[in-house]
PDB file of C-alpha atoms in Angstrom:
ATOM      1  CA  UNK A   1     -25.310 -10.240 -29.411  1.00 53.00           C
ATOM      2  CA  UNK A   2     -26.207  -7.140 -27.710  1.00 53.00           C
ATOM      3  CA  UNK A   3     -27.621  -8.586 -24.983  1.00 54.00           C
ATOM      4  CA  UNK A   4     -24.740 -10.485 -23.595  1.00 53.00           C
ATOM      5  CA  UNK A   5     -22.714  -7.622 -24.874  1.00 55.00           C
ATOM      6  CA  UNK A   6     -24.252  -5.676 -22.301  1.00 55.00           C
ATOM      7  CA  UNK A   7     -24.476  -8.410 -19.790  1.00 57.00           C
ATOM      8  CA  UNK A   8     -21.150  -8.481 -20.147  1.00 58.00           C
ATOM      9  CA  UNK A   9     -20.759  -4.615 -20.365  1.00 57.00           C
ATOM     10  CA  UNK A  10     -22.730  -4.618 -17.140  1.00 63.00           C
ATOM     11  CA  UNK A  11     -20.786  -7.287 -15.074  1.00 61.00           C
ATOM     12  CA  UNK A  12     -17.747  -5.323 -16.083  1.00 63.00           C
ATOM     13  CA  UNK A  13     -19.083  -1.728 -13.996  1.00 65.00           C
ATOM     14  CA  UNK A  14     -19.757  -4.782 -10.764  1.00 70.00           C
ATOM     15  CA  UNK A  15     -16.086  -5.779 -10.610  1.00 71.00           C
ATOM     16  CA  UNK A  16     -14.891  -2.126 -11.219  1.00 66.00           C
ATOM     17  CA  UNK A  17     -17.197  -1.128  -8.332  1.00 71.00           C
ATOM     18  CA  UNK A  18     -15.846  -3.400  -6.603  1.00 76.00           C
ATOM     19  CA  UNK A  19     -11.857  -2.981  -7.307  1.00 76.00           C
ATOM     20  CA  UNK A  20     -12.679   1.068  -5.995  1.00 77.00           C
ATOM     21  CA  UNK A  21     -14.580  -0.026  -3.445  1.00 83.00           C
ATOM     22  CA  UNK A  22     -11.218  -2.151  -2.739  1.00 86.00           C
ATOM     23  CA  UNK A  23      -8.461   0.574  -2.711  1.00 86.00           C
ATOM     24  CA  UNK A  24     -10.478   3.191  -0.903  1.00 85.00           C
ATOM     25  CA  UNK A  25     -10.973   0.741   1.721  1.00 89.00           C
ATOM     26  CA  UNK A  26      -7.137  -0.487   1.397  1.00 90.00           C
ATOM     27  CA  UNK A  27      -6.067   3.719   2.033  1.00 84.00           C
ATOM     28  CA  UNK A  28      -8.740   3.658   4.720  1.00 85.00           C
ATOM     29  CA  UNK A  29      -6.417   1.469   6.583  1.00 88.00           C
ATOM     30  CA  UNK A  30      -3.227   2.236   5.358  1.00 83.00           C
ATOM     31  CA  UNK A  31      -3.610   5.718   5.799  1.00 78.00           C
ATOM     32  CA  UNK A  32      -5.022   5.245   9.542  1.00 80.00           C
ATOM     33  CA  UNK A  33      -1.794   2.835  10.681  1.00 81.00           C
ATOM     34  CA  UNK A  34       0.703   5.666  10.123  1.00 73.00           C
ATOM     35  CA  UNK A  35      -0.324   7.976  12.782  1.00 73.00           C
ATOM     36  CA  UNK A  36      -0.774   4.233  15.378  1.00 81.00           C
ATOM     37  CA  UNK A  37       2.836   3.570  14.120  1.00 81.00           C
ATOM     38  CA  UNK A  38       4.539   6.815  14.935  1.00 77.00           C
ATOM     39  CA  UNK A  39       2.370   5.491  18.757  1.00 83.00           C
ATOM     40  CA  UNK A  40       4.394   2.001  18.210  1.00 89.00           C
ATOM     41  CA  UNK A  41       8.455   3.916  17.103  1.00 85.00           C
ATOM     42  CA  UNK A  42       8.033   5.752  21.142  1.00 87.00           C
ATOM     43  CA  UNK A  43       8.015   1.472  22.919  1.00 91.00           C
ATOM     44  CA  UNK A  44       9.382  -0.676  19.259  1.00 89.00           C
ATOM     45  CA  UNK A  45      12.297  -0.269  17.680  1.00 89.00           C
ATOM     46  CA  UNK A  46      12.010   1.103  13.923  1.00 86.00           C
ATOM     47  CA  UNK A  47      13.534  -2.052  12.549  1.00 87.00           C
ATOM     48  CA  UNK A  48      11.819  -4.289  14.711  1.00 90.00           C
ATOM     49  CA  UNK A  49       8.779  -3.036  14.270  1.00 89.00           C
ATOM     50  CA  UNK A  50       9.358  -3.052  10.393  1.00 86.00           C
ATOM     51  CA  UNK A  51       8.961  -6.472  10.283  1.00 87.00           C
ATOM     52  CA  UNK A  52       6.433  -7.636  13.556  1.00 91.00           C
ATOM     53  CA  UNK A  53       4.067  -6.237  11.998  1.00 89.00           C
ATOM     54  CA  UNK A  54       4.427  -8.684   9.350  1.00 88.00           C
ATOM     55  CA  UNK A  55       5.163 -10.827  11.219  1.00 91.00           C
ATOM     56  CA  UNK A  56       1.625 -10.319  13.204  1.00 94.00           C
ATOM     57  CA  UNK A  57       0.325 -10.679   9.932  1.00 95.00           C
ATOM     58  CA  UNK A  58       0.686 -13.832   8.550  1.00 95.00           C
ATOM     59  CA  UNK A  59      -1.729 -16.262  11.110  1.00 96.00           C
ATOM     60  CA  UNK A  60      -5.125 -13.645   9.353  1.00 96.00           C
ATOM     61  CA  UNK A  61      -3.914 -14.638   6.564  1.00 95.00           C
ATOM     62  CA  UNK A  62      -3.023 -18.316   6.377  1.00 95.00           C
ATOM     63  CA  UNK A  63      -6.922 -18.101   7.702  1.00 95.00           C
ATOM     64  CA  UNK A  64      -7.957 -16.780   4.790  1.00 94.00           C
ATOM     65  CA  UNK A  65      -6.508 -19.089   2.941  1.00 94.00           C
ATOM     66  CA  UNK A  66      -8.608 -22.002   5.028  1.00 93.00           C
ATOM     67  CA  UNK A  67     -11.437 -20.173   4.908  1.00 93.00           C
ATOM     68  CA  UNK A  68     -11.163 -19.478   1.643  1.00 90.00           C
ATOM     69  CA  UNK A  69     -10.751 -22.921   0.909  1.00 87.00           C
ATOM     70  CA  UNK A  70      -8.065 -22.476  -1.509  1.00 82.00           C
ATOM     71  CA  UNK A  71      -4.522 -25.670  -0.900  1.00 87.00           C
ATOM     72  CA  UNK A  72      -1.620 -24.036  -1.890  1.00 89.00           C
ATOM     73  CA  UNK A  73       0.209 -26.357  -4.846  1.00 89.00           C
ATOM     74  CA  UNK A  74       3.611 -26.542  -3.304  1.00 90.00           C
ATOM     75  CA  UNK A  75       5.011 -28.615  -6.199  1.00 88.00           C
ATOM     76  CA  UNK A  76       4.649 -26.558  -8.810  1.00 88.00           C
ATOM     77  CA  UNK A  77       4.735 -23.229  -6.676  1.00 92.00           C
ATOM     78  CA  UNK A  78       7.588 -20.742  -8.736  1.00 93.00           C
ATOM     79  CA  UNK A  79       9.958 -20.801  -4.479  1.00 93.00           C
ATOM     80  CA  UNK A  80      13.024 -18.513  -6.780  1.00 95.00           C
ATOM     81  CA  UNK A  81      10.503 -15.514  -7.458  1.00 96.00           C
ATOM     82  CA  UNK A  82       8.120 -16.359  -4.149  1.00 96.00           C
ATOM     83  CA  UNK A  83      11.189 -15.406  -2.126  1.00 96.00           C
ATOM     84  CA  UNK A  84      12.224 -12.110  -5.005  1.00 97.00           C
ATOM     85  CA  UNK A  85       8.745 -11.117  -3.967  1.00 97.00           C
ATOM     86  CA  UNK A  86       9.063 -11.541  -0.320  1.00 96.00           C
ATOM     87  CA  UNK A  87      12.677  -9.897  -0.823  1.00 96.00           C
ATOM     88  CA  UNK A  88      10.941  -6.763  -2.480  1.00 96.00           C
ATOM     89  CA  UNK A  89       8.353  -6.639  -0.071  1.00 93.00           C
ATOM     90  CA  UNK A  90      10.598  -6.576   3.084  1.00 92.00           C
ATOM     91  CA  UNK A  91      12.503  -3.977   1.925  1.00 92.00           C
ATOM     92  CA  UNK A  92       9.576  -1.886   1.211  1.00 90.00           C
ATOM     93  CA  UNK A  93       8.801  -2.611   4.895  1.00 86.00           C
ATOM     94  CA  UNK A  94      11.899  -1.334   5.919  1.00 84.00           C
ATOM     95  CA  UNK A  95      12.166   1.202   4.366  1.00 87.00           C
ATOM     96  CA  UNK A  96       9.129   2.499   4.206  1.00 82.00           C
ATOM     97  CA  UNK A  97       9.476   2.072   8.773  1.00 77.00           C
ATOM     98  CA  UNK A  98      12.905   3.604   8.571  1.00 80.00           C
ATOM     99  CA  UNK A  99      12.147   6.479   6.212  1.00 81.00           C
ATOM    100  CA  UNK A 100       9.353   7.756   8.298  1.00 74.00           C
ATOM    101  CA  UNK A 101      11.134   7.686  11.105  1.00 74.00           C
ATOM    102  CA  UNK A 102      13.764  10.008   9.798  1.00 77.00           C
ATOM    103  CA  UNK A 103      11.536  12.460   8.092  1.00 70.00           C
ATOM    104  CA  UNK A 104      10.123  15.712   7.943  1.00 62.00           C
ATOM    105  CA  UNK A 105       6.490  14.101   7.536  1.00 59.00           C
ATOM    106  CA  UNK A 106       5.696  17.577   5.543  1.00 57.00           C
ATOM    107  CA  UNK A 107       8.284  15.651   3.056  1.00 60.00           C
ATOM    108  CA  UNK A 108       7.898  12.628   4.245  1.00 65.00           C
ATOM    109  CA  UNK A 109       4.416  13.053   2.254  1.00 64.00           C
ATOM    110  CA  UNK A 110       5.382  14.885  -0.607  1.00 63.00           C
ATOM    111  CA  UNK A 111       7.538  12.056  -1.972  1.00 68.00           C
ATOM    112  CA  UNK A 112       4.536   9.413  -1.178  1.00 70.00           C
ATOM    113  CA  UNK A 113       2.434  11.439  -3.068  1.00 68.00           C
ATOM    114  CA  UNK A 114       4.025  10.771  -5.987  1.00 69.00           C
ATOM    115  CA  UNK A 115       3.911   7.120  -6.054  1.00 73.00           C
ATOM    116  CA  UNK A 116       1.529   6.830  -9.073  1.00 72.00           C
ATOM    117  CA  UNK A 117       4.545   8.529 -10.931  1.00 72.00           C
ATOM    118  CA  UNK A 118       7.039   5.631 -10.407  1.00 76.00           C
ATOM    119  CA  UNK A 119       4.839   3.304 -11.222  1.00 77.00           C
ATOM    120  CA  UNK A 120       3.817   4.961 -14.031  1.00 75.00           C
ATOM    121  CA  UNK A 121       7.402   4.922 -15.344  1.00 77.00           C
ATOM    122  CA  UNK A 122       7.903   1.389 -14.016  1.00 82.00           C
ATOM    123  CA  UNK A 123       4.577   0.703 -16.027  1.00 80.00           C
ATOM    124  CA  UNK A 124       6.262   1.888 -18.832  1.00 76.00           C
ATOM    125  CA  UNK A 125      10.343   0.669 -18.828  1.00 77.00           C
ATOM    126  CA  UNK A 126       9.176  -3.087 -17.839  1.00 76.00           C
ATOM    127  CA  UNK A 127       5.845  -3.926 -20.181  1.00 74.00           C
ATOM    128  CA  UNK A 128       6.465  -0.969 -21.832  1.00 72.00           C
ATOM    129  CA  UNK A 129       2.605  -0.120 -21.382  1.00 70.00           C
ATOM    130  CA  UNK A 130       1.372   3.471 -22.778  1.00 68.00           C
ATOM    131  CA  UNK A 131       1.030   6.206 -20.083  1.00 63.00           C
ATOM    132  CA  UNK A 132      -2.549   6.237 -19.437  1.00 63.00           C
ATOM    133  CA  UNK A 133      -4.163  10.308 -20.722  1.00 66.00           C
ATOM    134  CA  UNK A 134      -7.042   9.970 -17.328  1.00 66.00           C
ATOM    135  CA  UNK A 135      -4.455   9.902 -15.829  1.00 63.00           C
ATOM    136  CA  UNK A 136      -2.220  12.013 -16.476  1.00 66.00           C
ATOM    137  CA  UNK A 137      -4.692  14.542 -16.182  1.00 68.00           C
ATOM    138  CA  UNK A 138      -5.400  13.082 -12.505  1.00 67.00           C
ATOM    139  CA  UNK A 139      -2.060  12.913 -11.040  1.00 65.00           C
ATOM    140  CA  UNK A 140      -0.907  16.749 -10.160  1.00 73.00           C
ATOM    141  CA  UNK A 141      -4.563  17.310  -9.182  1.00 72.00           C
ATOM    142  CA  UNK A 142      -4.131  14.626  -7.065  1.00 68.00           C
ATOM    143  CA  UNK A 143      -0.765  15.531  -6.127  1.00 67.00           C
ATOM    144  CA  UNK A 144      -1.059  19.012  -5.720  1.00 71.00           C
ATOM    145  CA  UNK A 145      -4.186  18.675  -3.424  1.00 69.00           C
ATOM    146  CA  UNK A 146      -2.489  16.129  -1.075  1.00 64.00           C
ATOM    147  CA  UNK A 147       0.308  18.333  -0.619  1.00 67.00           C
ATOM    148  CA  UNK A 148      -2.018  21.277   0.649  1.00 69.00           C
ATOM    149  CA  UNK A 149      -4.193  18.544   3.036  1.00 61.00           C
ATOM    150  CA  UNK A 150      -0.005  17.562   4.609  1.00 61.00           C
ATOM    151  CA  UNK A 151       1.325  22.168   4.514  1.00 64.00           C
ATOM    152  CA  UNK A 152      -2.205  23.013   6.294  1.00 61.00           C
ATOM    153  CA  UNK A 153      -1.868  20.959   9.189  1.00 57.00           C
ATOM    154  CA  UNK A 154      -1.612  21.939  12.361  1.00 55.00           C
ATOM    155  CA  UNK A 155       1.776  23.185  13.856  1.00 54.00           C
ATOM    156  CA  UNK A 156       3.234  21.265  10.755  1.00 51.00           C
ATOM    157  CA  UNK A 157       6.197  24.033   9.815  1.00 46.00           C
ATOM    158  CA  UNK A 158       7.068  25.065  12.805  1.00 47.00           C
ATOM    159  CA  UNK A 159      10.725  23.007  13.258  1.00 45.00           C
ATOM    160  CA  UNK A 160      10.770  24.416   9.028  1.00 45.00           C
ATOM    161  CA  UNK A 161      11.068  21.522   6.465  1.00 42.00           C
ATOM    162  CA  UNK A 162      14.704  20.806   6.078  1.00 45.00           C
ATOM    163  CA  UNK A 163      16.051  16.937   5.571  1.00 47.00           C
ATOM    164  CA  UNK A 164      16.236  14.350   7.009  1.00 54.00           C
ATOM    165  CA  UNK A 165      18.012  11.368   5.612  1.00 65.00           C
ATOM    166  CA  UNK A 166      15.027   9.228   4.889  1.00 73.00           C
ATOM    167  CA  UNK A 167      13.561  10.933   2.136  1.00 72.00           C
ATOM    168  CA  UNK A 168      15.445   8.682  -0.206  1.00 79.00           C
ATOM    169  CA  UNK A 169      14.548   5.536   1.430  1.00 85.00           C
ATOM    170  CA  UNK A 170      11.106   6.465   1.267  1.00 82.00           C
ATOM    171  CA  UNK A 171      12.349   6.950  -2.665  1.00 82.00           C
ATOM    172  CA  UNK A 172      13.052   3.609  -2.442  1.00 88.00           C
ATOM    173  CA  UNK A 173      10.220   1.878  -0.700  1.00 89.00           C
ATOM    174  CA  UNK A 174       7.828   3.168  -3.501  1.00 86.00           C
ATOM    175  CA  UNK A 175      10.473   1.422  -5.910  1.00 90.00           C
ATOM    176  CA  UNK A 176      10.163  -1.754  -3.980  1.00 93.00           C
ATOM    177  CA  UNK A 177       6.500  -1.946  -3.819  1.00 91.00           C
ATOM    178  CA  UNK A 178       5.686  -0.933  -7.416  1.00 90.00           C
ATOM    179  CA  UNK A 179       8.187  -3.503  -8.507  1.00 93.00           C
ATOM    180  CA  UNK A 180       6.431  -5.851  -5.863  1.00 95.00           C
ATOM    181  CA  UNK A 181       2.958  -5.996  -6.922  1.00 93.00           C
ATOM    182  CA  UNK A 182       4.174  -5.047 -11.002  1.00 91.00           C
ATOM    183  CA  UNK A 183       5.568  -8.465 -10.723  1.00 93.00           C
ATOM    184  CA  UNK A 184       3.094 -10.425  -8.043  1.00 94.00           C
ATOM    185  CA  UNK A 185       0.138 -10.460 -11.128  1.00 92.00           C
ATOM    186  CA  UNK A 186       2.943 -11.203 -13.561  1.00 91.00           C
ATOM    187  CA  UNK A 187       4.263 -14.373 -11.849  1.00 94.00           C
ATOM    188  CA  UNK A 188       1.940 -15.289  -8.861  1.00 93.00           C
ATOM    189  CA  UNK A 189      -1.572 -13.906 -10.028  1.00 92.00           C
ATOM    190  CA  UNK A 190      -3.028 -17.745 -11.859  1.00 91.00           C
ATOM    191  CA  UNK A 191      -3.280 -18.380  -7.665  1.00 92.00           C
ATOM    192  CA  UNK A 192      -5.518 -16.254  -6.599  1.00 92.00           C
ATOM    193  CA  UNK A 193      -5.162 -12.758  -5.332  1.00 93.00           C
ATOM    194  CA  UNK A 194      -5.706 -14.574  -1.415  1.00 94.00           C
ATOM    195  CA  UNK A 195      -2.642 -17.209  -1.811  1.00 95.00           C
ATOM    196  CA  UNK A 196      -0.890 -14.638  -4.052  1.00 94.00           C
ATOM    197  CA  UNK A 197      -0.887 -12.119  -0.731  1.00 95.00           C
ATOM    198  CA  UNK A 198      -0.175 -15.063   1.853  1.00 95.00           C
ATOM    199  CA  UNK A 199       2.873 -16.229   0.341  1.00 96.00           C
ATOM    200  CA  UNK A 200       4.782 -13.427  -0.501  1.00 96.00           C
ATOM    201  CA  UNK A 201       4.028 -11.623   2.798  1.00 95.00           C
ATOM    202  CA  UNK A 202       4.747 -14.975   4.468  1.00 95.00           C
ATOM    203  CA  UNK A 203       8.102 -14.297   2.144  1.00 96.00           C
ATOM    204  CA  UNK A 204       8.367 -11.253   3.629  1.00 94.00           C
ATOM    205  CA  UNK A 205       7.702 -12.204   7.217  1.00 92.00           C
ATOM    206  CA  UNK A 206      11.189 -15.028   7.475  1.00 93.00           C
ATOM    207  CA  UNK A 207      13.243 -12.007   5.127  1.00 95.00           C
ATOM    208  CA  UNK A 208      12.848  -9.551   8.055  1.00 92.00           C
ATOM    209  CA  UNK A 209      13.223 -11.838  10.772  1.00 91.00           C
ATOM    210  CA  UNK A 210      15.956 -12.631   9.616  1.00 92.00           C
ATOM    211  CA  UNK A 211      17.517  -9.462   8.636  1.00 91.00           C
ATOM    212  CA  UNK A 212      16.146  -8.181  12.181  1.00 91.00           C
ATOM    213  CA  UNK A 213      18.102 -10.763  13.421  1.00 92.00           C
ATOM    214  CA  UNK A 214      21.515 -10.204  11.842  1.00 93.00           C
ATOM    215  CA  UNK A 215      21.682  -6.132  12.953  1.00 91.00           C
ATOM    216  CA  UNK A 216      20.132  -7.242  16.128  1.00 92.00           C
ATOM    217  CA  UNK A 217      23.307  -9.307  17.082  1.00 92.00           C
ATOM    218  CA  UNK A 218      25.290  -6.178  15.406  1.00 92.00           C
ATOM    219  CA  UNK A 219      23.538  -4.310  17.643  1.00 90.00           C
ATOM    220  CA  UNK A 220      22.336  -1.946  14.892  1.00 87.00           C
ATOM    221  CA  UNK A 221      19.522  -3.095  16.500  1.00 88.00           C
ATOM    222  CA  UNK A 222      17.454  -3.069  19.025  1.00 88.00           C
ATOM    223  CA  UNK A 223      16.113  -5.674  20.913  1.00 89.00           C
ATOM    224  CA  UNK A 224      11.917  -6.339  21.947  1.00 89.00           C
ATOM    225  CA  UNK A 225      10.628  -3.975  24.296  1.00 89.00           C
ATOM    226  CA  UNK A 226      10.601  -4.471  28.193  1.00 85.00           C
ATOM    227  CA  UNK A 227       6.374  -4.135  29.168  1.00 87.00           C
ATOM    228  CA  UNK A 228       4.474  -3.308  26.316  1.00 89.00           C
ATOM    229  CA  UNK A 229       1.032  -1.922  27.796  1.00 92.00           C
ATOM    230  CA  UNK A 230      -1.660  -3.451  26.485  1.00 92.00           C
ATOM    231  CA  UNK A 231      -3.217  -0.568  24.153  1.00 92.00           C
ATOM    232  CA  UNK A 232      -0.203  -0.499  22.571  1.00 93.00           C
ATOM    233  CA  UNK A 233      -0.160  -4.451  21.601  1.00 94.00           C
ATOM    234  CA  UNK A 234      -3.631  -4.167  20.381  1.00 95.00           C
ATOM    235  CA  UNK A 235      -2.654  -1.171  18.163  1.00 92.00           C
ATOM    236  CA  UNK A 236      -0.067  -3.801  16.427  1.00 94.00           C
ATOM    237  CA  UNK A 237      -2.770  -6.339  15.968  1.00 96.00           C
ATOM    238  CA  UNK A 238      -5.220  -3.816  15.025  1.00 94.00           C
ATOM    239  CA  UNK A 239      -2.881  -2.803  11.922  1.00 92.00           C
ATOM    240  CA  UNK A 240      -1.069  -5.682  11.429  1.00 94.00           C
ATOM    241  CA  UNK A 241      -5.155  -7.039  10.595  1.00 95.00           C
ATOM    242  CA  UNK A 242      -5.994  -3.908   8.446  1.00 94.00           C
ATOM    243  CA  UNK A 243      -3.051  -2.645   7.613  1.00 90.00           C
ATOM    244  CA  UNK A 244      -0.990  -5.522   6.570  1.00 92.00           C
ATOM    245  CA  UNK A 245      -3.032  -8.872   5.975  1.00 94.00           C
ATOM    246  CA  UNK A 246      -7.177  -7.065   4.275  1.00 94.00           C
ATOM    247  CA  UNK A 247      -4.927  -3.940   3.071  1.00 93.00           C
ATOM    248  CA  UNK A 248      -2.408  -6.569   0.911  1.00 94.00           C
ATOM    249  CA  UNK A 249      -5.446  -9.091  -0.428  1.00 94.00           C
ATOM    250  CA  UNK A 250      -7.194  -5.480  -1.994  1.00 93.00           C
ATOM    251  CA  UNK A 251      -5.163  -3.876  -3.110  1.00 93.00           C
ATOM    252  CA  UNK A 252      -4.167  -7.423  -4.878  1.00 93.00           C
ATOM    253  CA  UNK A 253      -7.665  -7.607  -5.512  1.00 90.00           C
ATOM    254  CA  UNK A 254      -7.585  -3.655  -6.825  1.00 88.00           C
ATOM    255  CA  UNK A 255      -3.753  -3.602  -8.897  1.00 87.00           C
ATOM    256  CA  UNK A 256      -5.308  -7.058 -11.103  1.00 86.00           C
ATOM    257  CA  UNK A 257      -7.922  -5.349 -12.249  1.00 81.00           C
ATOM    258  CA  UNK A 258      -7.737  -1.485 -12.554  1.00 79.00           C
ATOM    259  CA  UNK A 259      -3.601  -2.124 -12.627  1.00 81.00           C
ATOM    260  CA  UNK A 260      -0.703  -0.355 -10.320  1.00 83.00           C
ATOM    261  CA  UNK A 261      -0.397   3.538 -12.063  1.00 77.00           C
ATOM    262  CA  UNK A 262      -4.122   3.934 -11.437  1.00 76.00           C
ATOM    263  CA  UNK A 263      -4.352   1.604  -8.142  1.00 81.00           C
ATOM    264  CA  UNK A 264      -1.602   3.846  -7.047  1.00 77.00           C
ATOM    265  CA  UNK A 265      -4.127   7.049  -7.653  1.00 74.00           C
ATOM    266  CA  UNK A 266      -6.153   6.026  -4.891  1.00 76.00           C
ATOM    267  CA  UNK A 267      -3.057   6.702  -2.362  1.00 74.00           C
ATOM    268  CA  UNK A 268      -3.096   9.759  -3.172  1.00 71.00           C
ATOM    269  CA  UNK A 269      -6.221   9.961  -0.519  1.00 72.00           C
ATOM    270  CA  UNK A 270      -3.703   8.837   2.758  1.00 69.00           C
ATOM    271  CA  UNK A 271      -2.965  12.362   3.285  1.00 65.00           C
ATOM    272  CA  UNK A 272      -7.216  13.304   3.585  1.00 68.00           C
ATOM    273  CA  UNK A 273      -7.887  10.277   5.891  1.00 72.00           C
ATOM    274  CA  UNK A 274      -4.642  11.133   8.184  1.00 65.00           C
ATOM    275  CA  UNK A 275      -6.318  14.482   8.407  1.00 63.00           C
ATOM    276  CA  UNK A 276      -9.490  12.949   8.960  1.00 68.00           C
ATOM    277  CA  UNK A 277      -8.779  10.645  12.040  1.00 67.00           C
ATOM    278  CA  UNK A 278      -6.343  13.388  13.433  1.00 62.00           C
ATOM    279  CA  UNK A 279      -9.149  15.760  13.663  1.00 65.00           C
ATOM    280  CA  UNK A 280     -11.151  12.556  15.282  1.00 69.00           C
ATOM    281  CA  UNK A 281      -8.637  12.412  17.819  1.00 60.00           C
ATOM    282  CA  UNK A 282      -9.102  16.523  18.905  1.00 64.00           C
ATOM    283  CA  UNK A 283      -6.845  18.345  16.611  1.00 62.00           C
ATOM    284  CA  UNK A 284      -9.562  19.600  14.189  1.00 63.00           C
ATOM    285  CA  UNK A 285      -8.608  19.978  10.004  1.00 61.00           C
ATOM    286  CA  UNK A 286      -7.576  23.516   8.834  1.00 66.00           C
ATOM    287  CA  UNK A 287      -8.711  25.656   6.013  1.00 64.00           C
ATOM    288  CA  UNK A 288      -6.481  24.427   4.350  1.00 68.00           C
ATOM    289  CA  UNK A 289      -6.936  21.108   4.557  1.00 61.00           C
ATOM    290  CA  UNK A 290     -10.032  20.916   3.905  1.00 65.00           C
ATOM    291  CA  UNK A 291      -9.183  22.079   0.812  1.00 70.00           C
ATOM    292  CA  UNK A 292      -6.980  19.596  -0.787  1.00 67.00           C
ATOM    293  CA  UNK A 293      -9.411  16.815   0.517  1.00 61.00           C
ATOM    294  CA  UNK A 294     -11.578  18.219  -1.913  1.00 68.00           C
ATOM    295  CA  UNK A 295      -9.139  18.497  -4.564  1.00 72.00           C
ATOM    296  CA  UNK A 296      -7.990  15.159  -3.504  1.00 65.00           C
ATOM    297  CA  UNK A 297     -11.323  13.204  -4.279  1.00 65.00           C
ATOM    298  CA  UNK A 298     -11.788  16.114  -6.898  1.00 69.00           C
ATOM    299  CA  UNK A 299      -8.885  13.890  -8.955  1.00 67.00           C
ATOM    300  CA  UNK A 300      -9.767  10.362  -7.895  1.00 63.00           C
ATOM    301  CA  UNK A 301     -13.388  10.443  -8.861  1.00 64.00           C
ATOM    302  CA  UNK A 302     -12.616  12.185 -12.177  1.00 67.00           C
ATOM    303  CA  UNK A 303     -10.309   8.824 -12.570  1.00 62.00           C
ATOM    304  CA  UNK A 304     -13.040   6.331 -11.711  1.00 59.00           C
ATOM    305  CA  UNK A 305     -15.658   7.806 -12.710  1.00 64.00           C
ATOM    306  CA  UNK A 306     -14.426   7.659 -16.321  1.00 66.00           C
ATOM    307  CA  UNK A 307     -13.011   4.462 -16.122  1.00 57.00           C
ATOM    308  CA  UNK A 308     -17.073   3.530 -14.945  1.00 53.00           C
ATOM    309  CA  UNK A 309     -18.500   5.066 -17.963  1.00 58.00           C
ATOM    310  CA  UNK A 310     -15.875   4.123 -21.073  1.00 56.00           C
ATOM    311  CA  UNK A 311     -15.688   0.373 -19.354  1.00 51.00           C
ATOM    312  CA  UNK A 312     -11.936   0.456 -19.732  1.00 51.00           C
ATOM    313  CA  UNK A 313     -12.092  -1.607 -16.861  1.00 45.00           C
ATOM    314  CA  UNK A 314     -11.866  -5.137 -16.726  1.00 43.00           C
ATOM    315  CA  UNK A 315     -10.745  -5.018 -20.819  1.00 41.00           C
TER     316      UNK A 315
END
C-alpha cells in the first residue's frame, strides 16, 4: 500500500511539472504574440486579423489530431456545445484584438493581469469552487509585479494613461475566455485535450469568418491587404502555430489538471516575456521592469512549489 501511494504521489508530481511547463510555454507564446500582433495590425484590419489567426491555425490543429491518431466521434458529438464554445472563443479573439488596438498599453496590461481574479470569481459562481488560499496569497504579488513591469517600460508614460475605449472589451474578453476554458473541460474533456482544442477552434473559425464577412459587407471591417511582405506573412503563420494552435492545446492540458484560476495566474508572466522580447529587439529594460520580473516570478513559483509539495494537483 505504501509503495503504491508513493508511486501515485510521484506520478502526480511528474504530471504537475508537465502541466506547469505547458502553461509556462503557453505564456511565452502568448507574451511574444502581443508585439507581433501589433506589427501585423499595421497591415491588417483588426477584424480580419482576429479571424485570420484562427483560420491559419486550423490546419496545424487537425495535423495534431492526425498525429495523435484520435478519431472524432461525429455521431456522438454535442454539436450545440461545440458551437457555443466556438462562439465564446470567437468573442474572446475579437474583443482581445479590438481591445488591444484601442487601449493604452499600461491600462491594457493592468486589466489583463486581473485574469486570475475573473477566473476565481467565475469558478465560485459557476461551480461553487472555494477560493484557493495559495492563489489568494500569490495573486496580489503577481499583479503588483506585472504592473511594475508595464509601468516601468521606457517611454511608456509619454502619452498619458487615459482610457482609449477598448478597456471594457478586454474585460469581456477575459470573461469569454474563462467561460470557454471552464465549460470546455466540463463538456468535452472526455474527448481529450487535442480533439477538444481542435473542435472548439474550428467552430470559432467558422463564427469569425461569418462575423468578418458580415462586417465587411456593412462597411465596418476593411478588406484584406493589397500586398503582404513575406516577413509579415511569416509572422502570421508563426503566431497562428504557436500563439493559437500549440498554445490552446497546452493551455487545456494545464488547466485540466491545475484548474483555470491557477492556470490563469501563469498568464501574469506575459509582461515579463514581452519585456524580454523588447530587450531582444534592442530596447533594454528599466530597473523597474527588472524588479517587476522578479516579483511576478516569485508569485508564480510560490504557487507551483506549494502545490508540488502538497501534491494538491492531480488529486
